[in-house]
Amino acid sequence: MIEARRLHILRAVADHRTVTAAAAALYLTPSAVSQQLAALEQETGHRLVERGAKGVRLTAAGEILLGHTNAVLAQLERAEAELAAYASGAAGTVTVAAFATGIAQVVAPAVARLADTSPGIRIRVQDAEGDASLPMVLDRQVDVAVAVEYRGAPAADDPRLTHVPLYAEPFDAVVPVTHRLAGCAEVPLADLAKDPWIGPYPGNPCHDVVVLACESAGFQPRLEHSSDDFRAVVALASADVGVALVPRSALRGMDLAGVVVRPVDGVAPTRRVFAAVRRGAEEHPLIRPVLDALRAAAEEA
């Protein structure tokens, strides 16, 4: 008989590629993870993982079991949801991980809405960049992620997750007030090819949006200044050290005295924001109201 907790460990190893990283995500020791993998191999009668210089990879048998693991764990999530519904679980804590502007745009309004509609649900919010929250959901560190699409992100049909689209927003060009294009109604990205750029660090999903938009315009941005804080990005632009692309919602309430904000000429680069939960958990009586509140907040934003 295969134990479900060992399937959790197999999936964590597949996701994180090393025993050490999987152990850290699961709050276990590496030796405990190795022991559980060995026990799982004994239960199945197959070698499931191979260790190499670059970490751990699944064998063909391991990949077969991983496919079933995703289905089994999703079904267990559904079982928990139905049992909680049977017990009318209308009270409890739900942890939501979201990036800063996502918190301001949809999470905070959703928390306020839930205080009226579902007072028994307590929300705990954790600030996490858009590429960090999905692994936190998969590792059961949080219940809900508010994330953005990025290169390498789990696809919308990933068997481990359920995606709930929330909103899409354009990036606007931010240039110093003294910039040669400051008087334009719209800024063609190609005209910024020779400028120094300010932007998020690689790994931040917004970095991908900026780089891909510039590549589509025919150039690689010369990123001379880096910050994941858009207030810092705008402050640097106001100091006339470069230009930037910033999500529109991130500019709300900011001091824009030293910059000019203009739409991008043509098809604007866009970030798409969604909520994600472990597959099968979307109908849990604590999580469903949170997803509904996030969607309602996105529609009203």
PDB file of C-alpha atoms in Angstrom:
ATOM      1  CA  MET A   1       0.000   0.000   0.000  1.00  0.00           C
ATOM      2  CA  ILE A   2       1.417   3.372  -1.046  1.00  0.00           C
ATOM      3  CA  GLU A   3       1.268   6.062   1.640  1.00  0.00           C
ATOM      4  CA  ALA A   4      -0.031   9.465   0.508  1.00  0.00           C
ATOM      5  CA  ARG A   5       2.548  11.392   2.542  1.00  0.00           C
ATOM      6  CA  ARG A   6       5.279   9.713   0.522  1.00  0.00           C
ATOM      7  CA  LEU A   7       3.594  10.866  -2.664  1.00  0.00           C
ATOM      8  CA  HIS A   8       3.824  14.434  -1.331  1.00  0.00           C
ATOM      9  CA  ILE A   9       7.551  13.902  -0.909  1.00  0.00           C
ATOM     10  CA  LEU A  10       7.950  12.460  -4.410  1.00  0.00           C
ATOM     11  CA  ARG A  11       6.212  15.497  -5.918  1.00  0.00           C
ATOM     12  CA  ALA A  12       8.327  17.910  -3.863  1.00  0.00           C
ATOM     13  CA  VAL A  13      11.504  16.218  -5.081  1.00  0.00           C
ATOM     14  CA  ALA A  14      10.254  16.403  -8.671  1.00  0.00           C
ATOM     15  CA  ASP A  15       9.409  20.099  -8.250  1.00  0.00           C
ATOM     16  CA  HIS A  16      12.600  21.177  -6.468  1.00  0.00           C
ATOM     17  CA  ARG A  17      15.081  18.860  -8.208  1.00  0.00           C
ATOM     18  CA  THR A  18      17.161  18.249  -5.070  1.00  0.00           C
ATOM     19  CA  VAL A  19      16.519  16.347  -1.844  1.00  0.00           C
ATOM     20  CA  THR A  20      17.817  19.274   0.204  1.00  0.00           C
ATOM     21  CA  ALA A  21      15.447  21.808  -1.392  1.00  0.00           C
ATOM     22  CA  ALA A  22      12.490  19.430  -1.124  1.00  0.00           C
ATOM     23  CA  ALA A  23      13.301  18.799   2.540  1.00  0.00           C
ATOM     24  CA  ALA A  24      13.440  22.540   3.261  1.00  0.00           C
ATOM     25  CA  ALA A  25      10.067  23.095   1.548  1.00  0.00           C
ATOM     26  CA  LEU A  26       8.475  20.269   3.540  1.00  0.00           C
ATOM     27  CA  TYR A  27      10.154  21.195   6.848  1.00  0.00           C
ATOM     28  CA  LEU A  28      11.896  17.828   6.962  1.00  0.00           C
ATOM     29  CA  THR A  29      15.530  16.799   7.129  1.00  0.00           C
ATOM     30  CA  PRO A  30      17.219  15.587   3.940  1.00  0.00           C
ATOM     31  CA  SER A  31      17.777  12.195   5.569  1.00  0.00           C
ATOM     32  CA  ALA A  32      14.037  11.926   6.327  1.00  0.00           C
ATOM     33  CA  VAL A  33      13.200  12.679   2.689  1.00  0.00           C
ATOM     34  CA  SER A  34      15.721  10.092   1.492  1.00  0.00           C
ATOM     35  CA  GLN A  35      14.286   7.513   3.876  1.00  0.00           C
ATOM     36  CA  GLN A  36      10.742   8.154   2.685  1.00  0.00           C
ATOM     37  CA  LEU A  37      11.815   7.898  -0.966  1.00  0.00           C
ATOM     38  CA  ALA A  38      13.539   4.603  -0.216  1.00  0.00           C
ATOM     39  CA  ALA A  39      10.383   3.355   1.496  1.00  0.00           C
ATOM     40  CA  LEU A  40       8.279   4.438  -1.487  1.00  0.00           C
ATOM     41  CA  GLU A  41      10.607   2.586  -3.837  1.00  0.00           C
ATOM     42  CA  GLN A  42      10.230  -0.496  -1.665  1.00  0.00           C
ATOM     43  CA  GLU A  43       6.441  -0.138  -1.683  1.00  0.00           C
ATOM     44  CA  THR A  44       6.279   0.165  -5.462  1.00  0.00           C
ATOM     45  CA  GLY A  45       9.076  -2.247  -6.286  1.00  0.00           C
ATOM     46  CA  HIS A  46      10.648   0.277  -8.654  1.00  0.00           C
ATOM     47  CA  ARG A  47      13.545   2.681  -8.602  1.00  0.00           C
ATOM     48  CA  LEU A  48      11.896   6.092  -8.722  1.00  0.00           C
ATOM     49  CA  VAL A  49      14.753   8.627  -8.558  1.00  0.00           C
ATOM     50  CA  GLU A  50      18.291   8.925  -9.849  1.00  0.00           C
ATOM     51  CA  ARG A  51      20.882  11.125  -8.197  1.00  0.00           C
ATOM     52  CA  GLY A  52      23.412  13.000 -10.294  1.00  0.00           C
ATOM     53  CA  ALA A  53      25.860  15.881 -10.086  1.00  0.00           C
ATOM     54  CA  LYS A  54      23.074  18.384 -10.848  1.00  0.00           C
ATOM     55  CA  GLY A  55      20.550  16.983  -8.385  1.00  0.00           C
ATOM     56  CA  VAL A  56      17.789  14.402  -8.555  1.00  0.00           C
ATOM     57  CA  ARG A  57      15.625  13.384 -11.494  1.00  0.00           C
ATOM     58  CA  LEU A  58      12.775  10.928 -11.747  1.00  0.00           C
ATOM     59  CA  THR A  59      13.195   7.648 -13.544  1.00  0.00           C
ATOM     60  CA  ALA A  60      10.627   6.515 -16.102  1.00  0.00           C
ATOM     61  CA  ALA A  61       8.831   4.645 -13.306  1.00  0.00           C
ATOM     62  CA  GLY A  62       9.007   7.768 -11.171  1.00  0.00           C
ATOM     63  CA  GLU A  63       7.408   9.846 -13.936  1.00  0.00           C
ATOM     64  CA  ILE A  64       4.579   7.304 -14.222  1.00  0.00           C
ATOM     65  CA  LEU A  65       3.968   7.447 -10.488  1.00  0.00           C
ATOM     66  CA  LEU A  66       4.155  11.263 -10.501  1.00  0.00           C
ATOM     67  CA  GLY A  67       1.278  11.408 -12.980  1.00  0.00           C
ATOM     68  CA  HIS A  68      -0.840   9.292 -10.655  1.00  0.00           C
ATOM     69  CA  THR A  69       0.409  11.311  -7.679  1.00  0.00           C
ATOM     70  CA  ASN A  70      -1.051  14.522  -9.081  1.00  0.00           C
ATOM     71  CA  ALA A  71      -4.420  12.829  -9.566  1.00  0.00           C
ATOM     72  CA  VAL A  72      -4.370  11.168  -6.127  1.00  0.00           C
ATOM     73  CA  LEU A  73      -3.414  14.340  -4.257  1.00  0.00           C
ATOM     74  CA  ALA A  74      -6.056  16.348  -6.125  1.00  0.00           C
ATOM     75  CA  GLN A  75      -8.653  13.757  -5.147  1.00  0.00           C
ATOM     76  CA  LEU A  76      -7.544  13.925  -1.512  1.00  0.00           C
ATOM     77  CA  GLU A  77      -7.962  17.710  -1.641  1.00  0.00           C
ATOM     78  CA  ARG A  78     -11.506  17.176  -2.939  1.00  0.00           C
ATOM     79  CA  ALA A  79     -12.190  14.681  -0.159  1.00  0.00           C
ATOM     80  CA  GLU A  80     -11.045  17.191   2.447  1.00  0.00           C
ATOM     81  CA  ALA A  81     -13.216  19.852   0.817  1.00  0.00           C
ATOM     82  CA  GLU A  82     -16.324  17.649   0.876  1.00  0.00           C
ATOM     83  CA  LEU A  83     -15.725  16.574   4.469  1.00  0.00           C
ATOM     84  CA  ALA A  84     -15.251  20.171   5.507  1.00  0.00           C
ATOM     85  CA  ALA A  85     -18.454  21.096   3.670  1.00  0.00           C
ATOM     86  CA  TYR A  86     -20.269  18.251   5.411  1.00  0.00           C
ATOM     87  CA  ALA A  87     -19.088  19.639   8.733  1.00  0.00           C
ATOM     88  CA  SER A  88     -20.199  23.111   7.527  1.00  0.00           C
ATOM     89  CA  GLY A  89     -16.662  24.375   7.929  1.00  0.00           C
ATOM     90  CA  ALA A  90     -17.487  28.039   7.702  1.00  0.00           C
ATOM     91  CA  ALA A  91     -14.804  29.085  10.186  1.00  0.00           C
ATOM     92  CA  GLY A  92     -11.047  28.820   9.892  1.00  0.00           C
ATOM     93  CA  THR A  93      -7.870  30.431   8.574  1.00  0.00           C
ATOM     94  CA  VAL A  94      -6.828  30.727   4.935  1.00  0.00           C
ATOM     95  CA  THR A  95      -3.304  31.876   4.075  1.00  0.00           C
ATOM     96  CA  VAL A  96      -2.864  33.923   0.892  1.00  0.00           C
ATOM     97  CA  ALA A  97       0.500  34.712  -0.701  1.00  0.00           C
ATOM     98  CA  ALA A  98       0.555  37.638  -3.140  1.00  0.00           C
ATOM     99  CA  PHE A  99       2.893  40.255  -4.583  1.00  0.00           C
ATOM    100  CA  ALA A 100       2.665  43.812  -3.242  1.00  0.00           C
ATOM    101  CA  THR A 101       0.483  45.443  -5.899  1.00  0.00           C
ATOM    102  CA  GLY A 102      -1.707  42.338  -6.027  1.00  0.00           C
ATOM    103  CA  ILE A 103      -2.286  42.754  -2.303  1.00  0.00           C
ATOM    104  CA  ALA A 104      -3.350  46.350  -2.852  1.00  0.00           C
ATOM    105  CA  GLN A 105      -5.390  45.617  -5.978  1.00  0.00           C
ATOM    106  CA  VAL A 106      -7.402  42.555  -4.977  1.00  0.00           C
ATOM    107  CA  VAL A 107      -6.297  40.894  -1.727  1.00  0.00           C
ATOM    108  CA  ALA A 108      -6.981  43.776   0.656  1.00  0.00           C
ATOM    109  CA  PRO A 109     -10.421  44.502  -0.899  1.00  0.00           C
ATOM    110  CA  ALA A 110     -11.216  40.771  -0.746  1.00  0.00           C
ATOM    111  CA  VAL A 111     -10.300  40.657   2.952  1.00  0.00           C
ATOM    112  CA  ALA A 112     -12.631  43.587   3.610  1.00  0.00           C
ATOM    113  CA  ARG A 113     -15.419  41.887   1.631  1.00  0.00           C
ATOM    114  CA  LEU A 114     -14.978  38.601   3.507  1.00  0.00           C
ATOM    115  CA  ALA A 115     -15.268  40.402   6.848  1.00  0.00           C
ATOM    116  CA  ASP A 116     -18.887  41.104   5.863  1.00  0.00           C
ATOM    117  CA  THR A 117     -19.817  38.015   3.863  1.00  0.00           C
ATOM    118  CA  SER A 118     -17.831  35.280   5.671  1.00  0.00           C
ATOM    119  CA  PRO A 119     -16.877  36.593   9.119  1.00  0.00           C
ATOM    120  CA  GLY A 120     -15.771  33.133  10.248  1.00  0.00           C
ATOM    121  CA  ILE A 121     -12.926  33.072   7.720  1.00  0.00           C
ATOM    122  CA  ARG A 122      -9.677  34.620   8.915  1.00  0.00           C
ATOM    123  CA  ILE A 123      -7.205  35.614   6.209  1.00  0.00           C
ATOM    124  CA  ARG A 124      -3.460  35.618   6.742  1.00  0.00           C
ATOM    125  CA  VAL A 125      -1.549  37.486   4.009  1.00  0.00           C
ATOM    126  CA  GLN A 126       2.074  36.916   3.055  1.00  0.00           C
ATOM    127  CA  ASP A 127       3.996  39.171   0.664  1.00  0.00           C
ATOM    128  CA  ALA A 128       5.619  37.011  -2.026  1.00  0.00           C
ATOM    129  CA  GLU A 129       6.811  37.836  -5.520  1.00  0.00           C
ATOM    130  CA  GLY A 130       4.709  36.518  -8.366  1.00  0.00           C
ATOM    131  CA  ASP A 131       7.093  33.642  -9.086  1.00  0.00           C
ATOM    132  CA  ALA A 132       7.443  32.572  -5.429  1.00  0.00           C
ATOM    133  CA  SER A 133       3.824  32.056  -4.408  1.00  0.00           C
ATOM    134  CA  LEU A 134       3.047  29.070  -6.650  1.00  0.00           C
ATOM    135  CA  PRO A 135       5.752  26.843  -5.112  1.00  0.00           C
ATOM    136  CA  MET A 136       4.436  27.900  -1.704  1.00  0.00           C
ATOM    137  CA  VAL A 137       0.986  26.558  -2.644  1.00  0.00           C
ATOM    138  CA  LEU A 138       2.400  23.318  -3.991  1.00  0.00           C
ATOM    139  CA  ASP A 139       4.508  22.857  -0.846  1.00  0.00           C
ATOM    140  CA  ARG A 140       1.394  23.481   1.310  1.00  0.00           C
ATOM    141  CA  GLN A 141       2.981  26.534   2.939  1.00  0.00           C
ATOM    142  CA  VAL A 142      -0.024  28.661   1.891  1.00  0.00           C
ATOM    143  CA  ASP A 143      -3.538  27.907   0.653  1.00  0.00           C
ATOM    144  CA  VAL A 144      -3.951  30.476  -2.131  1.00  0.00           C
ATOM    145  CA  ALA A 145      -1.473  32.235  -4.386  1.00  0.00           C
ATOM    146  CA  VAL A 146      -2.105  35.456  -6.271  1.00  0.00           C
ATOM    147  CA  ALA A 147       0.488  35.222  -9.022  1.00  0.00           C
ATOM    148  CA  VAL A 148       1.343  36.431 -12.494  1.00  0.00           C
ATOM    149  CA  GLU A 149       2.109  34.544 -15.670  1.00  0.00           C
ATOM    150  CA  TYR A 150       5.818  34.212 -16.359  1.00  0.00           C
ATOM    151  CA  ARG A 151       8.211  32.100 -18.369  1.00  0.00           C
ATOM    152  CA  GLY A 152       8.571  28.734 -16.701  1.00  0.00           C
ATOM    153  CA  ALA A 153       5.396  29.078 -14.621  1.00  0.00           C
ATOM    154  CA  PRO A 154       3.088  26.054 -14.289  1.00  0.00           C
ATOM    155  CA  ALA A 155       0.611  26.157 -17.167  1.00  0.00           C
ATOM    156  CA  ALA A 156      -3.089  26.813 -16.663  1.00  0.00           C
ATOM    157  CA  ASP A 157      -3.794  23.115 -17.239  1.00  0.00           C
ATOM    158  CA  ASP A 158      -1.117  21.933 -14.799  1.00  0.00           C
ATOM    159  CA  PRO A 159      -2.621  18.889 -13.013  1.00  0.00           C
ATOM    160  CA  ARG A 160      -1.339  20.101  -9.642  1.00  0.00           C
ATOM    161  CA  LEU A 161      -3.122  23.453  -9.628  1.00  0.00           C
ATOM    162  CA  THR A 162      -6.440  25.145 -10.361  1.00  0.00           C
ATOM    163  CA  HIS A 163      -6.109  28.632 -11.901  1.00  0.00           C
ATOM    164  CA  VAL A 164      -8.688  31.395 -11.450  1.00  0.00           C
ATOM    165  CA  PRO A 165      -8.055  34.383 -13.796  1.00  0.00           C
ATOM    166  CA  LEU A 166      -8.337  37.733 -11.983  1.00  0.00           C
ATOM    167  CA  TYR A 167      -7.206  40.643 -14.148  1.00  0.00           C
ATOM    168  CA  ALA A 168      -4.758  41.832 -16.793  1.00  0.00           C
ATOM    169  CA  GLU A 169      -3.084  45.213 -16.731  1.00  0.00           C
ATOM    170  CA  PRO A 170      -0.810  47.078 -19.144  1.00  0.00           C
ATOM    171  CA  PHE A 171       2.662  48.402 -18.444  1.00  0.00           C
ATOM    172  CA  ASP A 172       3.156  52.127 -19.040  1.00  0.00           C
ATOM    173  CA  ALA A 173       6.366  53.830 -20.102  1.00  0.00           C
ATOM    174  CA  VAL A 174       7.947  55.962 -17.371  1.00  0.00           C
ATOM    175  CA  VAL A 175      10.500  58.538 -18.572  1.00  0.00           C
ATOM    176  CA  PRO A 176      12.119  61.575 -16.904  1.00  0.00           C
ATOM    177  CA  VAL A 177      10.343  64.889 -17.433  1.00  0.00           C
ATOM    178  CA  THR A 178      13.400  66.062 -19.398  1.00  0.00           C
ATOM    179  CA  HIS A 179      13.325  63.062 -21.742  1.00  0.00           C
ATOM    180  CA  ARG A 180      13.111  63.716 -25.480  1.00  0.00           C
ATOM    181  CA  LEU A 181       9.845  61.695 -25.677  1.00  0.00           C
ATOM    182  CA  ALA A 182       8.193  63.290 -22.647  1.00  0.00           C
ATOM    183  CA  GLY A 183       5.879  65.298 -24.879  1.00  0.00           C
ATOM    184  CA  CYS A 184       4.589  62.312 -26.834  1.00  0.00           C
ATOM    185  CA  ALA A 185       1.043  61.090 -26.275  1.00  0.00           C
ATOM    186  CA  GLU A 186       2.298  57.505 -26.610  1.00  0.00           C
ATOM    187  CA  VAL A 187       5.842  56.129 -26.434  1.00  0.00           C
ATOM    188  CA  PRO A 188       7.120  53.747 -29.134  1.00  0.00           C
ATOM    189  CA  LEU A 189       9.328  51.207 -27.363  1.00  0.00           C
ATOM    190  CA  ALA A 190      11.724  51.038 -30.319  1.00  0.00           C
ATOM    191  CA  ASP A 191      12.571  54.711 -29.711  1.00  0.00           C
ATOM    192  CA  LEU A 192      13.948  53.747 -26.268  1.00  0.00           C
ATOM    193  CA  ALA A 193      16.414  51.206 -27.638  1.00  0.00           C
ATOM    194  CA  LYS A 194      19.490  53.319 -26.884  1.00  0.00           C
ATOM    195  CA  ASP A 195      18.376  54.519 -23.443  1.00  0.00           C
ATOM    196  CA  PRO A 196      19.606  53.084 -20.142  1.00  0.00           C
ATOM    197  CA  TRP A 197      16.861  51.100 -18.435  1.00  0.00           C
ATOM    198  CA  ILE A 198      15.642  50.575 -14.896  1.00  0.00           C
ATOM    199  CA  GLY A 199      13.821  47.353 -14.103  1.00  0.00           C
ATOM    200  CA  PRO A 200      13.211  44.370 -11.832  1.00  0.00           C
ATOM    201  CA  TYR A 201      15.827  41.707 -11.241  1.00  0.00           C
ATOM    202  CA  PRO A 202      15.893  38.549 -13.393  1.00  0.00           C
ATOM    203  CA  GLY A 203      13.551  36.004 -11.854  1.00  0.00           C
ATOM    204  CA  ASN A 204      10.878  38.607 -11.168  1.00  0.00           C
ATOM    205  CA  PRO A 205       8.003  37.963 -13.616  1.00  0.00           C
ATOM    206  CA  CYS A 206       7.899  41.674 -14.478  1.00  0.00           C
ATOM    207  CA  HIS A 207      11.501  41.412 -15.666  1.00  0.00           C
ATOM    208  CA  ASP A 208      10.317  38.893 -18.265  1.00  0.00           C
ATOM    209  CA  VAL A 209       7.512  41.216 -19.390  1.00  0.00           C
ATOM    210  CA  VAL A 210       9.940  44.125 -19.889  1.00  0.00           C
ATOM    211  CA  VAL A 211      12.563  42.073 -21.718  1.00  0.00           C
ATOM    212  CA  LEU A 212      10.037  40.325 -23.980  1.00  0.00           C
ATOM    213  CA  ALA A 213       8.356  43.644 -24.863  1.00  0.00           C
ATOM    214  CA  CYS A 214      11.693  45.183 -25.808  1.00  0.00           C
ATOM    215  CA  GLU A 215      12.698  42.096 -27.793  1.00  0.00           C
ATOM    216  CA  SER A 216       9.416  42.331 -29.692  1.00  0.00           C
ATOM    217  CA  ALA A 217      10.317  45.940 -30.470  1.00  0.00           C
ATOM    218  CA  GLY A 218      13.652  44.802 -31.888  1.00  0.00           C
ATOM    219  CA  PHE A 219      16.196  45.389 -29.130  1.00  0.00           C
ATOM    220  CA  GLN A 220      17.600  44.130 -25.857  1.00  0.00           C
ATOM    221  CA  PRO A 221      17.107  46.668 -23.029  1.00  0.00           C
ATOM    222  CA  ARG A 222      20.326  47.898 -21.432  1.00  0.00           C
ATOM    223  CA  LEU A 223      19.340  47.378 -17.792  1.00  0.00           C
ATOM    224  CA  GLU A 224      21.738  49.538 -15.805  1.00  0.00           C
ATOM    225  CA  HIS A 225      19.696  49.833 -12.589  1.00  0.00           C
ATOM    226  CA  SER A 226      17.708  47.088 -10.869  1.00  0.00           C
ATOM    227  CA  SER A 227      15.036  47.063  -8.177  1.00  0.00           C
ATOM    228  CA  ASP A 228      11.945  44.947  -7.504  1.00  0.00           C
ATOM    229  CA  ASP A 229      10.353  47.961  -5.778  1.00  0.00           C
ATOM    230  CA  PHE A 230       8.543  50.088  -8.350  1.00  0.00           C
ATOM    231  CA  ARG A 231       8.725  53.131  -6.097  1.00  0.00           C
ATOM    232  CA  ALA A 232      12.498  52.871  -6.369  1.00  0.00           C
ATOM    233  CA  VAL A 233      12.234  52.397 -10.137  1.00  0.00           C
ATOM    234  CA  VAL A 234      10.169  55.581 -10.489  1.00  0.00           C
ATOM    235  CA  ALA A 235      12.497  57.494  -8.145  1.00  0.00           C
ATOM    236  CA  LEU A 236      15.480  56.514 -10.294  1.00  0.00           C
ATOM    237  CA  ALA A 237      13.643  57.583 -13.445  1.00  0.00           C
ATOM    238  CA  SER A 238      12.891  60.938 -11.818  1.00  0.00           C
ATOM    239  CA  ALA A 239      16.646  61.277 -11.169  1.00  0.00           C
ATOM    240  CA  ASP A 240      17.114  61.044 -14.963  1.00  0.00           C
ATOM    241  CA  VAL A 241      19.193  57.860 -14.906  1.00  0.00           C
ATOM    242  CA  GLY A 242      17.003  55.798 -17.210  1.00  0.00           C
ATOM    243  CA  VAL A 243      13.582  54.762 -18.492  1.00  0.00           C
ATOM    244  CA  ALA A 244      11.256  52.007 -17.349  1.00  0.00           C
ATOM    245  CA  LEU A 245       8.098  50.025 -17.933  1.00  0.00           C
ATOM    246  CA  VAL A 246       5.862  49.830 -14.845  1.00  0.00           C
ATOM    247  CA  PRO A 247       2.511  48.059 -14.293  1.00  0.00           C
ATOM    248  CA  ARG A 248      -0.254  50.648 -14.236  1.00  0.00           C
ATOM    249  CA  SER A 249      -1.596  49.665 -10.823  1.00  0.00           C
ATOM    250  CA  ALA A 250       1.858  50.044  -9.272  1.00  0.00           C
ATOM    251  CA  LEU A 251       1.851  53.746 -10.195  1.00  0.00           C
ATOM    252  CA  ARG A 252      -1.275  54.574  -8.195  1.00  0.00           C
ATOM    253  CA  GLY A 253      -0.600  56.909  -5.297  1.00  0.00           C
ATOM    254  CA  MET A 254       3.055  57.325  -6.249  1.00  0.00           C
ATOM    255  CA  ASP A 255       4.978  60.595  -6.389  1.00  0.00           C
ATOM    256  CA  LEU A 256       5.317  61.153 -10.133  1.00  0.00           C
ATOM    257  CA  ALA A 257       6.576  64.720 -10.012  1.00  0.00           C
ATOM    258  CA  GLY A 258       9.874  63.972 -11.742  1.00  0.00           C
ATOM    259  CA  VAL A 259       8.585  61.651 -14.449  1.00  0.00           C
ATOM    260  CA  VAL A 260       6.102  61.441 -17.286  1.00  0.00           C
ATOM    261  CA  VAL A 261       3.903  58.368 -17.606  1.00  0.00           C
ATOM    262  CA  ARG A 262       2.708  57.477 -21.087  1.00  0.00           C
ATOM    263  CA  PRO A 263       0.965  54.481 -22.687  1.00  0.00           C
ATOM    264  CA  VAL A 264       3.082  52.345 -24.965  1.00  0.00           C
ATOM    265  CA  ASP A 265       2.438  52.887 -28.658  1.00  0.00           C
ATOM    266  CA  GLY A 266       0.917  49.768 -30.239  1.00  0.00           C
ATOM    267  CA  VAL A 267       0.309  46.563 -28.295  1.00  0.00           C
ATOM    268  CA  ALA A 268       1.139  47.306 -24.674  1.00  0.00           C
ATOM    269  CA  PRO A 269       3.076  44.762 -22.636  1.00  0.00           C
ATOM    270  CA  THR A 270       0.691  43.177 -20.149  1.00  0.00           C
ATOM    271  CA  ARG A 271       0.850  41.116 -16.999  1.00  0.00           C
ATOM    272  CA  ARG A 272      -1.924  38.617 -16.335  1.00  0.00           C
ATOM    273  CA  VAL A 273      -2.801  37.977 -12.730  1.00  0.00           C
ATOM    274  CA  PHE A 274      -4.532  34.859 -11.426  1.00  0.00           C
ATOM    275  CA  ALA A 275      -5.264  33.034  -8.204  1.00  0.00           C
ATOM    276  CA  ALA A 276      -4.129  29.439  -7.802  1.00  0.00           C
ATOM    277  CA  VAL A 277      -4.894  26.676  -5.332  1.00  0.00           C
ATOM    278  CA  ARG A 278      -3.970  23.018  -5.199  1.00  0.00           C
ATOM    279  CA  ARG A 279      -6.099  21.031  -7.630  1.00  0.00           C
ATOM    280  CA  GLY A 280      -9.159  19.750  -5.818  1.00  0.00           C
ATOM    281  CA  ALA A 281      -9.101  22.412  -3.090  1.00  0.00           C
ATOM    282  CA  GLU A 282     -11.091  24.999  -5.063  1.00  0.00           C
ATOM    283  CA  GLU A 283     -14.417  23.837  -3.596  1.00  0.00           C
ATOM    284  CA  HIS A 284     -13.251  23.752   0.010  1.00  0.00           C
ATOM    285  CA  PRO A 285     -15.782  25.766   2.052  1.00  0.00           C
ATOM    286  CA  LEU A 286     -13.023  28.009   3.371  1.00  0.00           C
ATOM    287  CA  ILE A 287     -11.228  28.505   0.065  1.00  0.00           C
ATOM    288  CA  ARG A 288     -14.207  28.945  -2.294  1.00  0.00           C
ATOM    289  CA  PRO A 289     -15.378  32.203  -0.601  1.00  0.00           C
ATOM    290  CA  VAL A 290     -11.808  33.541  -0.790  1.00  0.00           C
ATOM    291  CA  LEU A 291     -11.585  32.833  -4.518  1.00  0.00           C
ATOM    292  CA  ASP A 292     -15.007  34.412  -5.067  1.00  0.00           C
ATOM    293  CA  ALA A 293     -13.992  37.507  -3.092  1.00  0.00           C
ATOM    294  CA  LEU A 294     -10.742  37.840  -5.059  1.00  0.00           C
ATOM    295  CA  ARG A 295     -12.639  37.587  -8.342  1.00  0.00           C
ATOM    296  CA  ALA A 296     -15.212  40.157  -7.209  1.00  0.00           C
ATOM    297  CA  ALA A 297     -12.448  42.548  -6.105  1.00  0.00           C
ATOM    298  CA  ALA A 298     -10.738  42.161  -9.488  1.00  0.00           C
ATOM    299  CA  GLU A 299     -13.978  42.959 -11.316  1.00  0.00           C
ATOM    300  CA  GLU A 300     -14.451  46.135  -9.266  1.00  0.00           C
ATOM    301  CA  ALA A 301     -10.847  47.330  -9.476  1.00  0.00           C
TER     302      ALA A 301
END
